[in-house]
Amino acid sequence: QRPTSRVSAQLATEARDAVRRFFNAPEDEFEIVFTANASGALKLVGEAYLQESNQDYPRAEEAFRHGMAAVPGSLDLRMGLARALSYQRKVDEAVLELRKALEVFPDDLTVMIKLAESYFVLRKLDQADELLERVLARDPGNADAKRIRESVKRRRSYNFWVIALAAILIPAFYFGVRWLKKGRVPKV
């Protein structure tokens, strides 16, 4: 190990110890993590709340919103906020955040895919398809876009058959009941 590396590691350890003493935080209960800035720290906190073991989505949303207040143009924070909102079934709000992200980063494929996914959840299939077209035009092999596109096609097919069956069954049931009441259907 280089001398500069050793000195840096020693200084980090001393800083962690000083923070633990200041907050009276036992080493076996708390981990001290240094980040480049406050928004980076809030992103870490938000991501931690989104983890499967924690699943505290309102707190994740709060952390990401605090981060967004500090750095409104952060794509990572906005995407994290959209995830936290989606997990709370606030998909309409997530769409608003993703649309803001797309305004600032119009060529970001990840934003387009997440927005298409959210439109799919909201059954806005035309908007989802439009975004997926854009993604696949730039990256024809994008597996996520292909997967969502197949889901959109299945949903459209499902919607067609539900409507077709309803168009057949509802009148048949309605007229069948009327005919039974009037005695027009021969009894077996």
PDB file of C-alpha atoms in Angstrom:
ATOM      1  CA  GLN A   1       0.000   0.000   0.000  1.00  0.00           C
ATOM      2  CA  ARG A   2       1.298   3.449  -0.905  1.00  0.00           C
ATOM      3  CA  PRO A   3       2.042   5.964   1.828  1.00  0.00           C
ATOM      4  CA  THR A   4      -0.593   8.394   0.513  1.00  0.00           C
ATOM      5  CA  SER A   5      -3.175   5.596   0.552  1.00  0.00           C
ATOM      6  CA  ARG A   6      -2.290   4.690   4.126  1.00  0.00           C
ATOM      7  CA  VAL A   7      -2.534   8.328   5.236  1.00  0.00           C
ATOM      8  CA  SER A   8      -5.877   8.743   3.456  1.00  0.00           C
ATOM      9  CA  ALA A   9      -7.287   5.586   5.068  1.00  0.00           C
ATOM     10  CA  GLN A  10      -6.020   6.705   8.487  1.00  0.00           C
ATOM     11  CA  LEU A  11      -7.644  10.142   8.087  1.00  0.00           C
ATOM     12  CA  ALA A  12     -10.948   8.553   7.040  1.00  0.00           C
ATOM     13  CA  THR A  13     -10.884   6.277  10.089  1.00  0.00           C
ATOM     14  CA  GLU A  14     -10.156   9.227  12.390  1.00  0.00           C
ATOM     15  CA  ALA A  15     -12.983  11.228  10.800  1.00  0.00           C
ATOM     16  CA  ARG A  16     -15.425   8.320  11.251  1.00  0.00           C
ATOM     17  CA  ASP A  17     -14.387   7.981  14.888  1.00  0.00           C
ATOM     18  CA  ALA A  18     -14.891  11.713  15.443  1.00  0.00           C
ATOM     19  CA  VAL A  19     -18.381  11.560  13.907  1.00  0.00           C
ATOM     20  CA  ARG A  20     -19.297   8.535  16.057  1.00  0.00           C
ATOM     21  CA  ARG A  21     -18.097  10.309  19.216  1.00  0.00           C
ATOM     22  CA  PHE A  22     -19.968  13.504  18.303  1.00  0.00           C
ATOM     23  CA  PHE A  23     -23.247  11.640  17.763  1.00  0.00           C
ATOM     24  CA  ASN A  24     -22.559   9.066  20.483  1.00  0.00           C
ATOM     25  CA  ALA A  25     -23.094   6.339  17.858  1.00  0.00           C
ATOM     26  CA  PRO A  26     -21.758   2.873  18.691  1.00  0.00           C
ATOM     27  CA  GLU A  27     -19.576   1.341  15.982  1.00  0.00           C
ATOM     28  CA  ASP A  28     -21.500  -1.946  15.959  1.00  0.00           C
ATOM     29  CA  GLU A  29     -24.824  -0.150  15.294  1.00  0.00           C
ATOM     30  CA  PHE A  30     -23.893   2.658  12.865  1.00  0.00           C
ATOM     31  CA  GLU A  31     -21.859   2.820   9.696  1.00  0.00           C
ATOM     32  CA  ILE A  32     -20.403   6.174   8.700  1.00  0.00           C
ATOM     33  CA  VAL A  33     -20.370   6.782   4.926  1.00  0.00           C
ATOM     34  CA  PHE A  34     -18.786   9.804   3.256  1.00  0.00           C
ATOM     35  CA  THR A  35     -20.352  11.229   0.117  1.00  0.00           C
ATOM     36  CA  ALA A  36     -19.286  14.011  -2.220  1.00  0.00           C
ATOM     37  CA  ASN A  37     -22.216  16.224  -1.205  1.00  0.00           C
ATOM     38  CA  ALA A  38     -25.578  16.335   0.557  1.00  0.00           C
ATOM     39  CA  SER A  39     -27.569  15.260  -2.498  1.00  0.00           C
ATOM     40  CA  GLY A  40     -25.359  12.180  -2.806  1.00  0.00           C
ATOM     41  CA  ALA A  41     -26.061  11.367   0.819  1.00  0.00           C
ATOM     42  CA  LEU A  42     -29.812  11.811   0.335  1.00  0.00           C
ATOM     43  CA  LYS A  43     -29.673   9.574  -2.741  1.00  0.00           C
ATOM     44  CA  LEU A  44     -28.007   6.874  -0.634  1.00  0.00           C
ATOM     45  CA  VAL A  45     -30.643   7.244   2.070  1.00  0.00           C
ATOM     46  CA  GLY A  46     -33.482   7.102  -0.470  1.00  0.00           C
ATOM     47  CA  GLU A  47     -31.996   4.021  -2.144  1.00  0.00           C
ATOM     48  CA  ALA A  48     -31.596   2.355   1.251  1.00  0.00           C
ATOM     49  CA  TYR A  49     -35.301   2.866   1.980  1.00  0.00           C
ATOM     50  CA  LEU A  50     -36.162   1.318  -1.405  1.00  0.00           C
ATOM     51  CA  GLN A  51     -34.213  -1.859  -0.642  1.00  0.00           C
ATOM     52  CA  GLU A  52     -36.233  -5.018  -0.163  1.00  0.00           C
ATOM     53  CA  SER A  53     -35.186  -5.344   3.472  1.00  0.00           C
ATOM     54  CA  ASN A  54     -36.409  -1.827   4.361  1.00  0.00           C
ATOM     55  CA  GLN A  55     -39.282  -1.006   1.999  1.00  0.00           C
ATOM     56  CA  ASP A  56     -40.107   2.329   3.595  1.00  0.00           C
ATOM     57  CA  TYR A  57     -41.294   4.056   0.450  1.00  0.00           C
ATOM     58  CA  PRO A  58     -42.672   7.241   2.066  1.00  0.00           C
ATOM     59  CA  ARG A  59     -39.284   7.857   3.696  1.00  0.00           C
ATOM     60  CA  ALA A  60     -37.543   7.140   0.400  1.00  0.00           C
ATOM     61  CA  GLU A  61     -39.825   9.687  -1.273  1.00  0.00           C
ATOM     62  CA  GLU A  62     -39.004  12.218   1.447  1.00  0.00           C
ATOM     63  CA  ALA A  63     -35.242  11.677   1.052  1.00  0.00           C
ATOM     64  CA  PHE A  64     -35.411  12.047  -2.720  1.00  0.00           C
ATOM     65  CA  ARG A  65     -37.577  15.181  -2.443  1.00  0.00           C
ATOM     66  CA  HIS A  66     -35.050  16.741  -0.053  1.00  0.00           C
ATOM     67  CA  GLY A  67     -32.324  15.891  -2.524  1.00  0.00           C
ATOM     68  CA  MET A  68     -34.343  17.375  -5.395  1.00  0.00           C
ATOM     69  CA  ALA A  69     -34.757  20.587  -3.398  1.00  0.00           C
ATOM     70  CA  ALA A  70     -30.971  20.827  -3.140  1.00  0.00           C
ATOM     71  CA  VAL A  71     -30.188  19.726  -6.701  1.00  0.00           C
ATOM     72  CA  PRO A  72     -33.306  20.032  -8.919  1.00  0.00           C
ATOM     73  CA  GLY A  73     -31.461  18.908 -12.061  1.00  0.00           C
ATOM     74  CA  SER A  74     -30.249  15.569 -10.699  1.00  0.00           C
ATOM     75  CA  LEU A  75     -31.403  12.714 -12.907  1.00  0.00           C
ATOM     76  CA  ASP A  76     -30.520  10.083 -10.290  1.00  0.00           C
ATOM     77  CA  LEU A  77     -32.612  11.787  -7.611  1.00  0.00           C
ATOM     78  CA  ARG A  78     -35.566  12.307  -9.941  1.00  0.00           C
ATOM     79  CA  MET A  79     -35.475   8.661 -11.079  1.00  0.00           C
ATOM     80  CA  GLY A  80     -35.285   7.528  -7.451  1.00  0.00           C
ATOM     81  CA  LEU A  81     -38.252   9.735  -6.602  1.00  0.00           C
ATOM     82  CA  ALA A  82     -40.220   8.242  -9.497  1.00  0.00           C
ATOM     83  CA  ARG A  83     -39.439   4.725  -8.220  1.00  0.00           C
ATOM     84  CA  ALA A  84     -40.500   5.617  -4.676  1.00  0.00           C
ATOM     85  CA  LEU A  85     -43.754   7.087  -5.998  1.00  0.00           C
ATOM     86  CA  SER A  86     -44.433   4.038  -8.190  1.00  0.00           C
ATOM     87  CA  TYR A  87     -43.892   1.664  -5.285  1.00  0.00           C
ATOM     88  CA  GLN A  88     -46.545   3.624  -3.376  1.00  0.00           C
ATOM     89  CA  ARG A  89     -48.932   3.289  -6.333  1.00  0.00           C
ATOM     90  CA  LYS A  90     -48.650   7.012  -7.079  1.00  0.00           C
ATOM     91  CA  VAL A  91     -48.011   6.283 -10.734  1.00  0.00           C
ATOM     92  CA  ASP A  92     -49.530   9.559 -11.976  1.00  0.00           C
ATOM     93  CA  GLU A  93     -47.034  11.490  -9.839  1.00  0.00           C
ATOM     94  CA  ALA A  94     -44.210   9.240 -11.010  1.00  0.00           C
ATOM     95  CA  VAL A  95     -45.163  10.024 -14.618  1.00  0.00           C
ATOM     96  CA  LEU A  96     -44.926  13.754 -13.887  1.00  0.00           C
ATOM     97  CA  GLU A  97     -41.422  13.307 -12.466  1.00  0.00           C
ATOM     98  CA  LEU A  98     -40.343  11.156 -15.391  1.00  0.00           C
ATOM     99  CA  ARG A  99     -41.716  13.666 -17.893  1.00  0.00           C
ATOM    100  CA  LYS A 100     -39.703  16.407 -16.154  1.00  0.00           C
ATOM    101  CA  ALA A 101     -36.620  14.196 -16.417  1.00  0.00           C
ATOM    102  CA  LEU A 102     -37.302  13.626 -20.116  1.00  0.00           C
ATOM    103  CA  GLU A 103     -37.536  17.387 -20.693  1.00  0.00           C
ATOM    104  CA  VAL A 104     -34.054  17.858 -19.234  1.00  0.00           C
ATOM    105  CA  PHE A 105     -32.577  14.622 -20.670  1.00  0.00           C
ATOM    106  CA  PRO A 106     -34.547  14.054 -23.909  1.00  0.00           C
ATOM    107  CA  ASP A 107     -32.223  11.326 -25.218  1.00  0.00           C
ATOM    108  CA  ASP A 108     -31.996   9.234 -22.056  1.00  0.00           C
ATOM    109  CA  LEU A 109     -33.211   5.734 -22.907  1.00  0.00           C
ATOM    110  CA  THR A 110     -33.644   4.705 -19.263  1.00  0.00           C
ATOM    111  CA  VAL A 111     -36.031   7.600 -18.641  1.00  0.00           C
ATOM    112  CA  MET A 112     -38.000   6.730 -21.785  1.00  0.00           C
ATOM    113  CA  ILE A 113     -38.283   3.079 -20.749  1.00  0.00           C
ATOM    114  CA  LYS A 114     -39.410   3.905 -17.194  1.00  0.00           C
ATOM    115  CA  LEU A 115     -41.931   6.409 -18.535  1.00  0.00           C
ATOM    116  CA  ALA A 116     -43.243   3.840 -21.054  1.00  0.00           C
ATOM    117  CA  GLU A 117     -43.561   1.320 -18.230  1.00  0.00           C
ATOM    118  CA  SER A 118     -45.546   3.831 -16.171  1.00  0.00           C
ATOM    119  CA  TYR A 119     -47.806   4.632 -19.114  1.00  0.00           C
ATOM    120  CA  PHE A 120     -48.399   0.891 -19.511  1.00  0.00           C
ATOM    121  CA  VAL A 121     -49.462   0.635 -15.865  1.00  0.00           C
ATOM    122  CA  LEU A 122     -51.873   3.531 -16.415  1.00  0.00           C
ATOM    123  CA  ARG A 123     -53.199   1.789 -19.572  1.00  0.00           C
ATOM    124  CA  LYS A 124     -51.998   4.660 -21.773  1.00  0.00           C
ATOM    125  CA  LEU A 125     -50.809   2.252 -24.416  1.00  0.00           C
ATOM    126  CA  ASP A 126     -50.372   4.750 -27.265  1.00  0.00           C
ATOM    127  CA  GLN A 127     -47.994   6.910 -25.198  1.00  0.00           C
ATOM    128  CA  ALA A 128     -46.083   3.808 -24.066  1.00  0.00           C
ATOM    129  CA  ASP A 129     -45.777   2.572 -27.643  1.00  0.00           C
ATOM    130  CA  GLU A 130     -44.556   5.963 -28.878  1.00  0.00           C
ATOM    131  CA  LEU A 131     -41.735   6.017 -26.325  1.00  0.00           C
ATOM    132  CA  LEU A 132     -40.809   2.413 -27.022  1.00  0.00           C
ATOM    133  CA  GLU A 133     -40.587   3.238 -30.746  1.00  0.00           C
ATOM    134  CA  ARG A 134     -38.091   5.996 -29.916  1.00  0.00           C
ATOM    135  CA  VAL A 135     -36.030   3.663 -27.737  1.00  0.00           C
ATOM    136  CA  LEU A 136     -35.976   0.865 -30.301  1.00  0.00           C
ATOM    137  CA  ALA A 137     -35.104   3.294 -33.111  1.00  0.00           C
ATOM    138  CA  ARG A 138     -31.939   4.218 -31.191  1.00  0.00           C
ATOM    139  CA  ASP A 139     -31.250   0.793 -29.654  1.00  0.00           C
ATOM    140  CA  PRO A 140     -32.982  -1.981 -31.654  1.00  0.00           C
ATOM    141  CA  GLY A 141     -31.747  -4.700 -29.302  1.00  0.00           C
ATOM    142  CA  ASN A 142     -32.953  -3.106 -26.056  1.00  0.00           C
ATOM    143  CA  ALA A 143     -34.372  -6.045 -24.095  1.00  0.00           C
ATOM    144  CA  ASP A 144     -36.424  -3.917 -21.666  1.00  0.00           C
ATOM    145  CA  ALA A 145     -38.112  -2.008 -24.486  1.00  0.00           C
ATOM    146  CA  LYS A 146     -38.898  -5.265 -26.325  1.00  0.00           C
ATOM    147  CA  ARG A 147     -40.333  -6.839 -23.161  1.00  0.00           C
ATOM    148  CA  ILE A 148     -42.596  -3.850 -22.450  1.00  0.00           C
ATOM    149  CA  ARG A 149     -43.633  -3.683 -26.092  1.00  0.00           C
ATOM    150  CA  GLU A 150     -44.763  -7.325 -25.971  1.00  0.00           C
ATOM    151  CA  SER A 151     -46.768  -6.519 -22.836  1.00  0.00           C
ATOM    152  CA  VAL A 152     -48.402  -3.596 -24.653  1.00  0.00           C
ATOM    153  CA  LYS A 153     -49.338  -5.890 -27.562  1.00  0.00           C
ATOM    154  CA  ARG A 154     -50.797  -8.498 -25.184  1.00  0.00           C
ATOM    155  CA  ARG A 155     -52.792  -5.827 -23.351  1.00  0.00           C
ATOM    156  CA  ARG A 156     -54.184  -4.505 -26.640  1.00  0.00           C
ATOM    157  CA  SER A 157     -55.135  -8.026 -27.724  1.00  0.00           C
ATOM    158  CA  TYR A 158     -56.744  -8.709 -24.350  1.00  0.00           C
ATOM    159  CA  ASN A 159     -58.689  -5.429 -24.523  1.00  0.00           C
ATOM    160  CA  PHE A 160     -59.971  -6.338 -28.002  1.00  0.00           C
ATOM    161  CA  TRP A 161     -61.269  -9.740 -26.912  1.00  0.00           C
ATOM    162  CA  VAL A 162     -62.906  -8.382 -23.774  1.00  0.00           C
ATOM    163  CA  ILE A 163     -64.779  -5.801 -25.843  1.00  0.00           C
ATOM    164  CA  ALA A 164     -65.709  -8.378 -28.503  1.00  0.00           C
ATOM    165  CA  LEU A 165     -67.057 -10.822 -25.922  1.00  0.00           C
ATOM    166  CA  ALA A 166     -68.942  -8.071 -24.151  1.00  0.00           C
ATOM    167  CA  ALA A 167     -70.491  -6.972 -27.460  1.00  0.00           C
ATOM    168  CA  ILE A 168     -71.730 -10.525 -28.020  1.00  0.00           C
ATOM    169  CA  LEU A 169     -72.707 -11.624 -24.519  1.00  0.00           C
ATOM    170  CA  ILE A 170     -74.452  -8.529 -23.171  1.00  0.00           C
ATOM    171  CA  PRO A 171     -77.088  -8.284 -25.937  1.00  0.00           C
ATOM    172  CA  ALA A 172     -77.557 -12.075 -25.933  1.00  0.00           C
ATOM    173  CA  PHE A 173     -78.145 -12.080 -22.198  1.00  0.00           C
ATOM    174  CA  TYR A 174     -80.432  -9.024 -22.354  1.00  0.00           C
ATOM    175  CA  PHE A 175     -82.598 -10.371 -25.167  1.00  0.00           C
ATOM    176  CA  GLY A 176     -82.530 -13.918 -23.797  1.00  0.00           C
ATOM    177  CA  VAL A 177     -83.954 -12.726 -20.462  1.00  0.00           C
ATOM    178  CA  ARG A 178     -86.647 -10.686 -22.240  1.00  0.00           C
ATOM    179  CA  TRP A 179     -87.644 -13.656 -24.384  1.00  0.00           C
ATOM    180  CA  LEU A 180     -87.796 -15.945 -21.357  1.00  0.00           C
ATOM    181  CA  LYS A 181     -90.055 -13.507 -19.541  1.00  0.00           C
ATOM    182  CA  LYS A 182     -92.430 -13.294 -22.505  1.00  0.00           C
ATOM    183  CA  GLY A 183     -92.380 -17.066 -23.026  1.00  0.00           C
ATOM    184  CA  ARG A 184     -90.962 -16.856 -26.526  1.00  0.00           C
ATOM    185  CA  VAL A 185     -88.217 -19.366 -25.939  1.00  0.00           C
ATOM    186  CA  PRO A 186     -89.504 -22.916 -26.267  1.00  0.00           C
ATOM    187  CA  LYS A 187     -89.149 -24.947 -23.118  1.00  0.00           C
ATOM    188  CA  VAL A 188     -87.442 -28.295 -23.399  1.00  0.00           C
TER     189      VAL A 188
END
